[in-house]
Short mmCIF file of C-alpha atoms in Angstrom, two decimals:
data_model
loop_
_atom_site.label_atom_id
_atom_site.label_comp_id
_atom_site.label_asym_id
_atom_site.label_seq_id
_atom_site.Cartn_x
_atom_site.Cartn_y
_atom_site.Cartn_z
CA MET A 1 34.78 32.24 11.85
CA LYS A 2 32.59 29.20 12.50
CA ARG A 3 32.91 27.65 15.92
CA LYS A 4 33.76 23.97 15.56
CA HIS A 5 33.23 21.56 18.45
CA CYS A 6 35.53 18.76 17.30
CA TYR A 7 35.82 17.06 20.64
CA SER A 8 38.30 14.24 20.62
CA LEU A 9 36.79 11.64 22.70
CA ARG A 10 38.47 12.25 26.01
CA LYS A 11 37.25 15.04 28.23
CA ASN A 12 38.49 17.87 26.07
CA ILE A 13 36.56 20.47 28.00
CA ASN A 14 38.05 23.80 28.89
CA TYR A 15 36.53 24.26 32.35
CA LEU A 16 38.11 27.68 32.76
CA ALA A 17 36.47 28.95 29.57
CA GLU A 18 33.16 27.45 30.68
CA THR A 19 33.41 29.24 34.02
CA ASN A 20 34.31 32.59 32.44
CA HIS A 21 31.43 32.27 30.00
CA PHE A 22 29.05 31.53 32.88
CA MET A 23 30.25 34.55 34.89
CA MET A 24 30.03 36.87 31.88
CA LYS A 25 26.46 35.79 31.14
CA HIS A 26 25.37 36.52 34.69
CA PHE A 27 27.20 39.85 34.73
CA LEU A 28 25.43 41.00 31.56
CA LEU A 29 22.06 39.78 32.84
CA SER A 30 22.54 41.72 36.08
CA LEU A 31 23.52 44.81 34.10
CA LEU A 32 20.34 44.60 32.03
CA ILE A 33 18.21 44.29 35.14
CA LEU A 34 19.92 47.24 36.87
CA THR A 35 19.57 49.49 33.82
CA GLY A 36 15.90 48.64 33.46
CA ILE A 37 16.22 47.19 29.96
CA PRO A 38 13.59 44.46 29.56
CA CYS A 39 14.99 41.03 28.80
CA TYR A 40 13.68 37.53 28.20
CA ALA A 41 15.67 34.39 28.92
CA HIS A 42 14.51 31.05 27.58
CA GLU A 43 14.77 28.39 30.27
CA TYR A 44 16.75 25.46 28.93
CA ILE A 45 14.89 22.13 28.82
CA HIS A 46 17.07 19.23 29.88
CA LEU A 47 17.31 16.15 27.70
CA LEU A 48 18.21 13.68 30.44
CA LYS A 49 15.67 12.81 33.11
CA ASP A 50 14.90 9.63 35.04
CA ASN A 51 12.60 7.12 33.33
CA LYS A 52 12.53 9.06 30.06
CA ILE A 53 11.71 6.89 27.02
CA TRP A 54 12.67 7.26 23.35
CA GLU A 55 10.74 4.87 21.08
CA CYS A 56 12.45 4.38 17.71
CA VAL A 57 12.19 2.27 14.57
CA ASP A 58 15.13 0.71 12.73
CA LYS A 59 15.70 0.52 8.95
CA ASP A 60 13.76 -2.77 8.82
CA GLY A 61 10.71 -1.25 10.52
CA ARG A 62 11.31 -2.93 13.91
CA THR A 63 10.64 -0.98 17.08
CA TYR A 64 13.34 -0.45 19.68
CA GLN A 65 13.46 1.67 22.83
CA TYR A 66 15.89 3.68 24.96
CA GLU A 67 15.27 4.50 28.61
CA THR A 68 17.28 6.39 31.25
CA VAL A 69 17.15 4.59 34.61
CA GLY A 70 19.62 4.99 37.45
CA ASP A 71 22.80 7.01 38.06
CA THR A 72 26.49 6.26 38.28
CA THR A 73 29.80 8.08 38.78
CA ILE A 74 32.72 7.59 36.39
CA HIS A 75 35.99 9.56 36.68
CA ASN A 76 34.29 11.83 39.24
CA LEU A 77 31.55 12.74 36.73
CA SER A 78 27.87 11.93 37.27
CA TYR A 79 26.11 10.00 34.51
CA LYS A 80 22.67 8.57 33.93
CA LYS A 81 22.47 4.98 32.75
CA LEU A 82 21.10 4.49 29.23
CA TRP A 83 19.33 1.19 28.56
CA LEU A 84 18.31 -0.27 25.19
CA LYS A 85 15.63 -2.84 24.36
CA ARG A 86 16.60 -3.73 20.81
CA TYR A 87 13.46 -5.59 19.71
CA CYS A 88 10.31 -4.44 21.47
CA ASP A 89 8.08 -6.92 19.61
CA ASP A 90 10.19 -9.87 20.74
CA PRO A 91 9.15 -11.15 24.20
CA ALA A 92 12.65 -12.54 24.72
CA SER A 93 14.30 -9.15 24.15
CA GLU A 94 15.45 -7.44 27.36
CA PHE A 95 16.87 -4.06 28.30
CA ILE A 96 20.66 -3.98 28.33
CA LEU A 97 22.97 -1.22 29.57
CA VAL A 98 24.55 0.34 26.46
CA ALA A 99 25.91 3.71 27.56
CA HIS A 100 26.18 6.41 30.21
CA VAL A 101 25.03 9.97 29.44
CA ARG A 102 25.49 13.30 31.16
CA GLU A 103 24.39 16.88 30.53
CA GLU A 104 26.24 20.10 31.24
CA SER A 105 25.89 23.69 29.94
CA GLN A 106 23.36 22.68 27.23
CA LYS A 107 25.72 19.93 26.05
CA VAL A 108 25.01 16.19 26.17
CA PHE A 109 27.89 13.71 26.42
CA LEU A 110 27.76 9.95 25.81
CA LEU A 111 30.13 7.29 27.14
CA LYS A 112 29.54 3.85 25.61
CA GLU A 113 29.50 0.90 28.00
CA GLY A 114 33.01 -0.54 28.23
CA SER A 115 34.64 2.56 26.72
CA THR A 116 36.88 5.11 28.45
CA ASP A 117 36.21 7.89 25.94
CA GLU A 118 33.10 10.07 25.82
CA ILE A 119 31.76 11.96 22.84
CA LEU A 120 29.89 15.23 22.65
CA LEU A 121 26.47 14.17 21.33
CA TYR A 122 24.61 17.50 21.34
CA ASP A 123 25.31 21.17 21.89
CA PHE A 124 21.98 22.99 22.04
CA GLY A 125 23.82 26.27 22.58
CA MET A 126 25.15 26.33 19.01
CA GLY A 127 24.02 29.06 16.62
CA LYS A 128 23.60 29.29 12.85
CA GLY A 129 26.77 28.34 10.97
CA GLU A 130 28.42 26.62 13.93
CA GLN A 131 29.58 23.03 13.59
CA LEU A 132 29.87 19.84 15.61
CA CYS A 133 32.19 16.99 14.63
CA PHE A 134 32.01 13.25 15.31
CA PRO A 135 34.66 10.58 14.73
CA LEU A 136 33.67 7.79 12.35
CA GLU A 137 34.31 4.26 13.55
CA GLY A 138 36.90 2.49 11.42
CA SER A 139 38.02 5.67 9.68
CA GLU A 140 41.13 7.64 10.52
CA ASP A 141 40.95 10.22 7.73
CA THR A 142 37.22 11.12 7.74
CA GLU A 143 34.85 12.55 10.34
CA TRP A 144 31.12 13.30 10.38
CA ILE A 145 30.24 16.99 10.61
CA MET A 146 26.94 18.73 11.34
CA GLU A 147 26.37 22.44 10.72
CA VAL A 148 23.45 24.51 12.03
CA SER A 149 21.41 26.01 9.17
CA ALA A 150 18.54 27.43 11.27
CA LYS A 151 17.54 27.73 14.93
CA GLU A 152 14.29 29.06 16.39
CA LEU A 153 12.05 28.70 19.42
CA ILE A 154 8.90 26.69 18.69
CA ASN A 155 5.82 26.15 20.82
CA ASN A 156 5.08 22.45 20.81
CA ARG A 157 2.41 20.83 22.97
CA GLY A 158 2.37 23.92 25.18
CA CYS A 159 6.13 23.98 25.73
CA GLU A 160 8.74 26.29 24.19
CA ARG A 161 11.77 24.43 22.83
CA TYR A 162 14.61 25.28 20.50
CA TYR A 163 14.28 23.59 17.11
CA ILE A 164 17.58 23.29 15.23
CA LEU A 165 17.98 22.32 11.55
CA LEU A 166 21.40 20.98 10.55
CA ASN A 167 23.23 19.90 7.41
CA GLY A 168 25.38 16.79 7.64
CA GLY A 169 28.38 15.56 5.71
CA ASN A 170 31.68 13.71 5.66
CA ARG A 171 34.81 15.83 6.08
CA SER A 172 38.20 14.67 4.89
CA LEU A 173 40.88 15.22 7.53
CA THR A 174 43.56 15.24 4.85
CA ASP A 175 42.31 18.14 2.67
CA ASP A 176 39.45 19.55 4.83
CA THR A 177 36.88 19.10 2.03
CA ILE A 178 33.27 18.31 2.97
CA GLU A 179 30.89 16.07 1.05
CA TRP A 180 27.42 17.14 2.23
CA VAL A 181 24.50 14.69 2.17
CA THR A 182 21.13 15.69 0.69
CA ARG A 183 19.00 15.39 3.83
CA LEU A 184 18.55 17.84 6.69
CA TYR A 185 18.64 16.74 10.32
CA SER A 186 16.53 18.08 13.17
CA TRP A 187 17.38 18.53 16.83
CA VAL A 188 14.75 19.49 19.39
CA GLU A 189 15.74 20.73 22.82
CA GLY A 190 14.76 18.24 25.51
CA VAL A 191 14.01 15.55 22.89
CA GLY A 192 17.06 14.86 20.73
CA MET A 193 17.50 14.12 17.04
CA ASP A 194 14.97 12.92 14.46
CA SER A 195 17.22 9.97 13.55
CA ASP A 196 18.58 7.69 16.30
CA PRO A 197 18.83 10.11 19.28
CA PHE A 198 21.93 8.40 20.71
CA ARG A 199 23.61 7.34 17.45
CA LEU A 200 23.84 3.70 18.54
CA VAL A 201 21.53 1.96 16.02
CA ARG A 202 22.50 2.60 12.41
CA GLY A 203 19.55 3.66 10.25
CA GLY A 204 17.25 4.25 13.22
CA ASN A 205 14.69 7.04 13.52
CA LEU A 206 12.94 8.54 16.54
CA ARG A 207 9.19 7.91 16.56
CA GLU A 208 8.02 9.06 20.01
CA CYS A 209 9.46 10.52 23.20
CA TYR A 210 7.84 10.10 26.63
CA GLU A 211 8.48 11.86 29.91
CA ASP A 212 6.81 10.77 33.16
CA GLY A 213 4.57 8.52 31.09
CA SER A 214 3.30 11.36 28.87
CA LEU A 215 4.02 11.84 25.17
CA ILE A 216 6.04 15.04 24.72
CA PHE A 217 7.09 14.69 21.08
CA ASP A 218 6.54 12.42 18.07
CA SER A 219 7.83 12.16 14.52
CA HIS A 220 5.08 14.42 13.11
CA ASP A 221 6.32 17.27 15.31
CA PHE A 222 9.57 17.29 13.32
CA GLU A 223 7.72 18.13 10.09
CA THR A 224 6.45 21.69 10.51
CA PRO A 225 8.56 23.94 12.73
CA SER A 226 6.95 27.37 12.93
CA PHE A 227 9.94 29.20 11.43
CA VAL A 228 9.92 27.09 8.24
CA GLY A 229 6.39 28.19 7.32
CA THR A 230 3.85 25.40 6.94
CA SER A 231 2.58 26.59 3.57
CA SER A 232 6.02 25.99 2.00
CA LEU A 233 5.98 22.33 3.07
CA LEU A 234 4.26 20.07 0.57
CA LEU A 235 3.95 16.96 2.74
CA GLN A 236 1.67 17.69 5.68
CA GLU A 237 -0.35 15.03 7.48
CA GLY A 238 -4.02 15.24 6.50
CA LYS A 239 -3.58 17.42 3.38
CA LYS A 240 -6.13 16.39 0.70
CA TRP A 241 -6.21 16.65 -3.10
CA HIS A 242 -9.74 16.79 -4.60
CA TYR A 243 -10.05 15.62 -8.22
CA THR A 244 -12.69 15.26 -10.95
CA TYR A 245 -12.36 12.42 -13.45
CA SER A 246 -13.97 12.99 -16.86
CA ASN A 247 -14.44 10.44 -19.61
CA TRP A 248 -14.99 12.54 -22.71
CA ALA A 249 -16.19 9.50 -24.70
CA THR A 250 -19.09 8.77 -22.33
CA GLY A 251 -19.55 12.25 -20.91
CA LYS A 252 -19.49 10.87 -17.35
CA THR A 253 -17.62 12.49 -14.46
CA TYR A 254 -17.03 11.70 -10.81
CA GLN A 255 -15.12 13.20 -7.91
CA TYR A 256 -12.58 11.52 -5.67
CA VAL A 257 -10.08 12.46 -2.95
CA GLU A 258 -6.49 11.42 -2.21
CA HIS A 259 -4.62 12.48 0.90
CA LEU A 260 -1.49 12.18 3.05
CA SER A 261 -1.97 9.81 5.97
CA GLY A 262 0.58 8.08 8.19
CA ASP A 263 4.23 7.16 7.76
CA SER A 264 6.31 4.26 6.52
CA VAL A 265 9.98 3.39 6.98
CA VAL A 266 11.92 1.80 4.11
CA ASP A 267 15.66 1.14 4.36
CA GLY A 268 15.77 3.35 7.46
CA VAL A 269 14.20 6.32 5.64
CA TRP A 270 10.91 7.89 6.75
CA TYR A 271 8.22 8.46 4.12
CA LYS A 272 4.80 10.03 4.18
CA LYS A 273 2.06 7.80 2.71
CA TYR A 274 -0.18 9.17 -0.05
CA VAL A 275 -3.42 7.14 0.01
CA ASP A 276 -6.78 6.93 -1.76
CA SER A 277 -10.21 7.17 -0.12
CA GLN A 278 -10.10 3.43 0.72
CA GLY A 279 -6.77 3.80 2.50
CA ASN A 280 -4.72 2.07 -0.20
CA THR A 281 -1.19 3.47 -0.39
CA LEU A 282 -0.53 5.02 -3.80
CA ALA A 283 3.00 6.27 -3.19
CA LEU A 284 5.61 7.01 -0.55
CA LEU A 285 6.94 10.57 -0.39
CA ARG A 286 9.59 12.47 1.51
CA GLU A 287 10.67 16.11 1.47
CA GLU A 288 13.98 17.77 2.24
CA GLY A 289 15.98 20.76 1.14
CA GLY A 290 13.24 22.10 -1.13
CA LYS A 291 12.94 18.81 -3.03
CA VAL A 292 10.25 16.12 -2.93
CA PHE A 293 11.05 12.47 -3.67
CA VAL A 294 8.68 9.60 -4.48
CA ALA A 295 9.11 5.85 -4.04
CA ASN A 296 6.78 3.02 -5.01
CA ALA A 297 4.50 1.68 -2.30
CA GLY A 298 4.74 -1.96 -1.27
CA SER A 299 8.44 -2.33 -2.05
CA ASP A 300 10.98 -3.64 0.47
CA SER A 301 13.62 -1.29 -0.92
CA ALA A 302 13.01 2.33 -1.80
CA THR A 303 14.02 3.32 -5.33
CA GLU A 304 13.48 7.06 -5.28
CA GLU A 305 12.77 9.48 -8.08
CA LEU A 306 12.68 13.25 -7.94
CA LEU A 307 9.09 14.50 -8.03
CA TYR A 308 9.54 18.25 -7.43
CA ASP A 309 12.47 20.61 -7.09
CA PHE A 310 11.59 24.00 -5.61
CA THR A 311 15.22 25.18 -5.73
CA LEU A 312 15.17 25.69 -9.51
CA ALA A 313 16.06 29.03 -11.10
CA GLU A 314 14.55 30.62 -14.19
CA GLY A 315 15.95 28.96 -17.31
CA ASP A 316 16.73 25.65 -15.56
CA GLU A 317 15.73 22.42 -17.27
CA VAL A 318 14.41 19.65 -15.06
CA ALA A 319 13.88 15.90 -15.39
CA THR A 320 11.63 14.35 -12.76
CA VAL A 321 9.56 11.17 -12.49
CA GLY A 322 9.73 9.11 -15.68
CA ASP A 323 12.75 11.07 -16.97
CA ARG A 324 10.56 13.79 -18.45
CA GLU A 325 13.23 15.96 -19.99
CA GLY A 326 12.72 19.21 -21.81
CA TYR A 327 10.66 21.06 -19.21
CA VAL A 328 12.19 24.49 -18.70
CA VAL A 329 11.39 27.08 -16.03
CA THR A 330 10.20 30.12 -17.99
CA GLU A 331 8.94 32.21 -15.08
CA ILE A 332 9.16 32.31 -11.27
CA GLY A 333 6.77 34.49 -9.31
CA ASN A 334 5.01 34.65 -5.96
CA VAL A 335 1.44 33.72 -5.06
CA GLN A 336 -0.48 34.06 -1.83
CA VAL A 337 -1.20 30.78 -0.04
CA GLY A 338 -3.14 31.53 3.12
CA ASN A 339 -1.13 34.18 4.94
CA THR A 340 2.17 33.22 3.30
CA SER A 341 3.75 34.11 -0.03
CA SER A 342 4.91 31.01 -1.92
CA LYS A 343 6.91 30.57 -5.12
CA GLU A 344 5.11 29.84 -8.39
CA TYR A 345 7.00 28.09 -11.21
CA VAL A 346 5.85 28.19 -14.86
CA PHE A 347 7.25 25.50 -17.20
CA ASN A 348 7.19 25.15 -20.96
CA TYR A 349 8.05 21.95 -22.79
CA TRP A 350 10.75 21.81 -25.48
CA HIS A 351 11.98 18.87 -27.59
CA ASP A 352 14.35 18.21 -30.46
CA ASP A 353 12.44 17.70 -33.72
CA GLY A 354 15.27 15.50 -35.05
CA THR A 355 17.00 18.24 -37.02
CA GLY A 356 18.67 19.98 -34.09
CA ARG A 357 15.86 22.51 -33.72
CA MET A 358 14.12 22.77 -30.35
CA ILE A 359 10.33 22.97 -30.56
CA GLU A 360 8.43 24.75 -27.77
CA HIS A 361 4.93 23.35 -27.32
CA GLU A 362 1.89 25.25 -26.13
CA LEU A 363 1.69 22.85 -23.19
CA THR A 364 2.53 24.74 -20.01
CA ASP A 365 2.62 23.48 -16.43
CA ILE A 366 2.53 25.28 -13.12
CA TRP A 367 4.01 24.36 -9.74
CA VAL A 368 3.33 26.17 -6.48
CA GLU A 369 5.61 25.68 -3.50
CA GLY A 370 3.78 23.70 -0.85
CA MET A 371 0.95 22.72 -3.24
CA GLY A 372 2.65 20.77 -6.04
CA SER A 373 1.45 20.78 -9.64
CA ALA A 374 -1.74 22.04 -11.25
CA GLY A 375 -2.08 18.50 -12.59
CA GLY A 376 -2.11 16.85 -9.16
CA LEU A 377 0.38 15.73 -6.54
CA LEU A 378 1.84 12.76 -8.45
CA THR A 379 1.67 14.49 -11.85
CA PRO A 380 4.33 17.21 -11.90
CA PHE A 381 3.85 17.59 -15.66
CA ALA A 382 0.24 16.87 -16.64
CA SER A 383 -1.03 15.33 -19.88
CA ASN A 384 -4.29 14.01 -21.39
CA LEU A 385 -4.41 10.30 -22.11
CA ALA A 386 -6.85 8.19 -24.19
CA GLY A 387 -9.68 10.68 -24.07
CA ASN A 388 -9.84 10.66 -20.27
CA PHE A 389 -9.06 13.78 -18.24
CA VAL A 390 -8.36 14.22 -14.53
CA THR A 391 -8.71 17.73 -13.15
CA LEU A 392 -7.35 18.88 -9.81
CA ASP A 393 -10.23 20.87 -8.35
CA TYR A 394 -8.62 22.13 -5.14
CA ILE A 395 -6.30 21.24 -2.27
CA GLU A 396 -7.64 21.08 1.27
CA MET A 397 -5.18 22.00 4.01
CA PRO A 398 -5.07 20.23 7.41
CA ASP A 399 -6.77 23.26 9.02
CA GLY A 400 -9.69 23.07 6.55
CA SER A 401 -8.63 26.00 4.35
CA THR A 402 -8.46 25.40 0.60
CA PHE A 403 -6.26 26.37 -2.34
CA SER A 404 -7.05 26.20 -6.06
CA PHE A 405 -4.65 26.72 -8.93
CA ARG A 406 -7.45 28.56 -10.73
CA ASP A 407 -7.25 31.25 -8.04
CA ILE A 408 -3.76 32.29 -9.07
CA SER A 409 -4.64 32.88 -12.73
CA GLY A 410 -7.07 35.72 -12.15
CA VAL A 411 -9.66 33.84 -14.17
CA GLU A 412 -12.77 32.34 -12.63
CA ALA A 413 -13.10 28.62 -13.38
CA LEU A 414 -12.14 28.63 -17.06
CA VAL A 415 -13.33 25.50 -18.85
CA ALA A 416 -11.57 24.82 -22.15
CA ASP A 417 -13.74 24.38 -25.22
CA LYS A 418 -13.70 20.60 -25.74
CA ALA A 419 -14.56 21.00 -29.42
CA SER A 420 -11.42 23.10 -29.90
CA SER A 421 -8.59 22.31 -27.51
CA HIS A 422 -6.69 25.36 -28.87
CA ALA A 423 -9.03 27.95 -27.35
CA VAL A 424 -6.79 30.52 -25.63
CA TYR A 425 -7.66 33.13 -22.99
CA ASP A 426 -5.78 36.10 -21.62
CA LEU A 427 -5.46 36.74 -17.87
CA GLN A 428 -8.66 38.81 -17.90
CA GLY A 429 -10.64 35.79 -19.12
CA ARG A 430 -11.11 37.06 -22.68
CA ARG A 431 -10.85 34.51 -25.48
CA VAL A 432 -8.17 35.43 -28.01
CA GLN A 433 -7.35 34.04 -31.47
CA SER A 434 -4.45 31.61 -31.84
CA ASP A 435 -3.15 29.39 -34.61
CA LYS A 436 -2.15 25.79 -33.90
CA GLY A 437 1.49 25.83 -34.97
CA PRO A 438 4.23 25.25 -32.44
CA ARG A 439 7.01 27.77 -31.96
CA VAL A 440 10.52 26.91 -33.09
CA CYS A 441 13.76 27.86 -31.40
CA SER A 442 17.45 27.09 -31.43
CA LEU A 443 18.77 25.84 -28.08
CA SER A 444 22.23 25.99 -26.62
CA LYS A 445 22.11 23.78 -23.54
CA ARG A 446 25.41 25.17 -22.37
CA SER A 447 24.27 28.78 -22.41
CA GLY A 448 20.59 28.08 -21.82
CA GLU A 449 19.69 30.70 -24.46
CA ARG A 450 16.70 30.24 -26.74
CA THR A 451 15.50 32.29 -29.70
CA THR A 452 11.82 32.03 -30.56
CA SER A 453 9.47 33.03 -33.31
CA GLN A 454 5.92 33.94 -32.36
CA GLY A 455 4.31 31.52 -34.78
CA ASN A 456 1.00 31.54 -32.98
CA GLY A 457 0.38 35.21 -33.77
CA LEU A 458 -0.10 36.29 -30.17
CA PRO A 459 1.68 39.31 -28.71
CA LYS A 460 4.12 38.79 -25.86
CA GLY A 461 2.47 37.89 -22.58
CA ILE A 462 0.96 35.14 -20.43
CA TYR A 463 -2.10 33.23 -21.65
CA ILE A 464 -4.28 30.32 -20.51
CA GLN A 465 -5.14 27.22 -22.53
CA ASN A 466 -6.98 24.20 -21.15
CA GLY A 467 -6.83 25.84 -17.74
CA ARG A 468 -3.04 26.20 -17.80
CA LYS A 469 -0.73 29.15 -18.30
CA PHE A 470 1.75 29.50 -21.15
CA VAL A 471 4.16 32.26 -22.09
CA VAL A 472 4.66 33.98 -25.44
CA LYS A 473 8.00 35.77 -25.66
#
């Protein structure tokens, strides 16, 4: 049974239950000490302190700021005063009192200025699968619900804090159905939420948090909690993609680098910027729930497209940037990236030849979780155009370590024979004979079943052509 904290706005707190819970915790702790069993208790970090500052940015990219200054008593409960400066870049903008906040038993309550009802804003004592509900203004039959999907202690800036990942969605109060949104939300003990920490500015996002004048957390700290595993995250600040550009007509080549640097907010959504060596923004990217989305740089409104989906299963067909349909996951395996095992996806391309038959090409693409495509970050499905060829040489991680897609093939730096683009190698690096005909299959999209003929004359197995893997079934 999932514990649901659906606090109606008045003080719906069972003080007797709170007291019993407190006494039981201390009884068990004393028992552990008396029996000599070693124990470790994390010391809770309070969210509310005097002169604490939360610097945020709204959906239009304008900076605003919360600050806790002063105390007050309302209905015999002690609150801290929460002040908001709505437009920090406007000299005429001043701090105004917007709410009163209090903290008790790892819970944070908010009472808006002029209101008589408080809401439960956070419960940092929740565990995986537990839920917290919020009323939606102007709606009597729907509420906002957040459910904990993961919770772990992280060490950030020399301080241990609980990091909580949550799913969010709208729940119907009439039939109890939930419509989950695609993004994940993050809470950090002593800091708050990655979006607006006090839920008062729609579309806002937390950028930095200060305590006693010192920075204790910023938006980058939300990206790589230790329990997620940094190698599985594609978008990490400072990650670099090293390429070689070859013009086969002139025979000239040169190297260049593109990397992730800085953030941008469009329509209230945070994106990571992918830039060239001159600092020009090439694309805006964001990552959530195993998927990576891309939006054009320089646009006032973000029109997103799916770039990668690392939740696919074998046999799934995917359409990403540019509506590239017909790419099918033929194999999912694991590869070693640093000290972590990451998923590897192998795709083959199929298309209808106009007669209802599905043709499988010898073009094969590879994705690796946390690294992207063998064709480069913005090229999930690579292709050669107009005699020019861009090769991804390697990816440089923020810590200086490197990863190359060639490393996962078991073949050392294979270079395809430019005079014959159909040269094929096995996984031991030996060149094998292959004809040039495509394979033909019948496809039932409903069942996902395909029947193939091995028209290229190769036995079943995995091969490499033009530096990329393909599968013969």
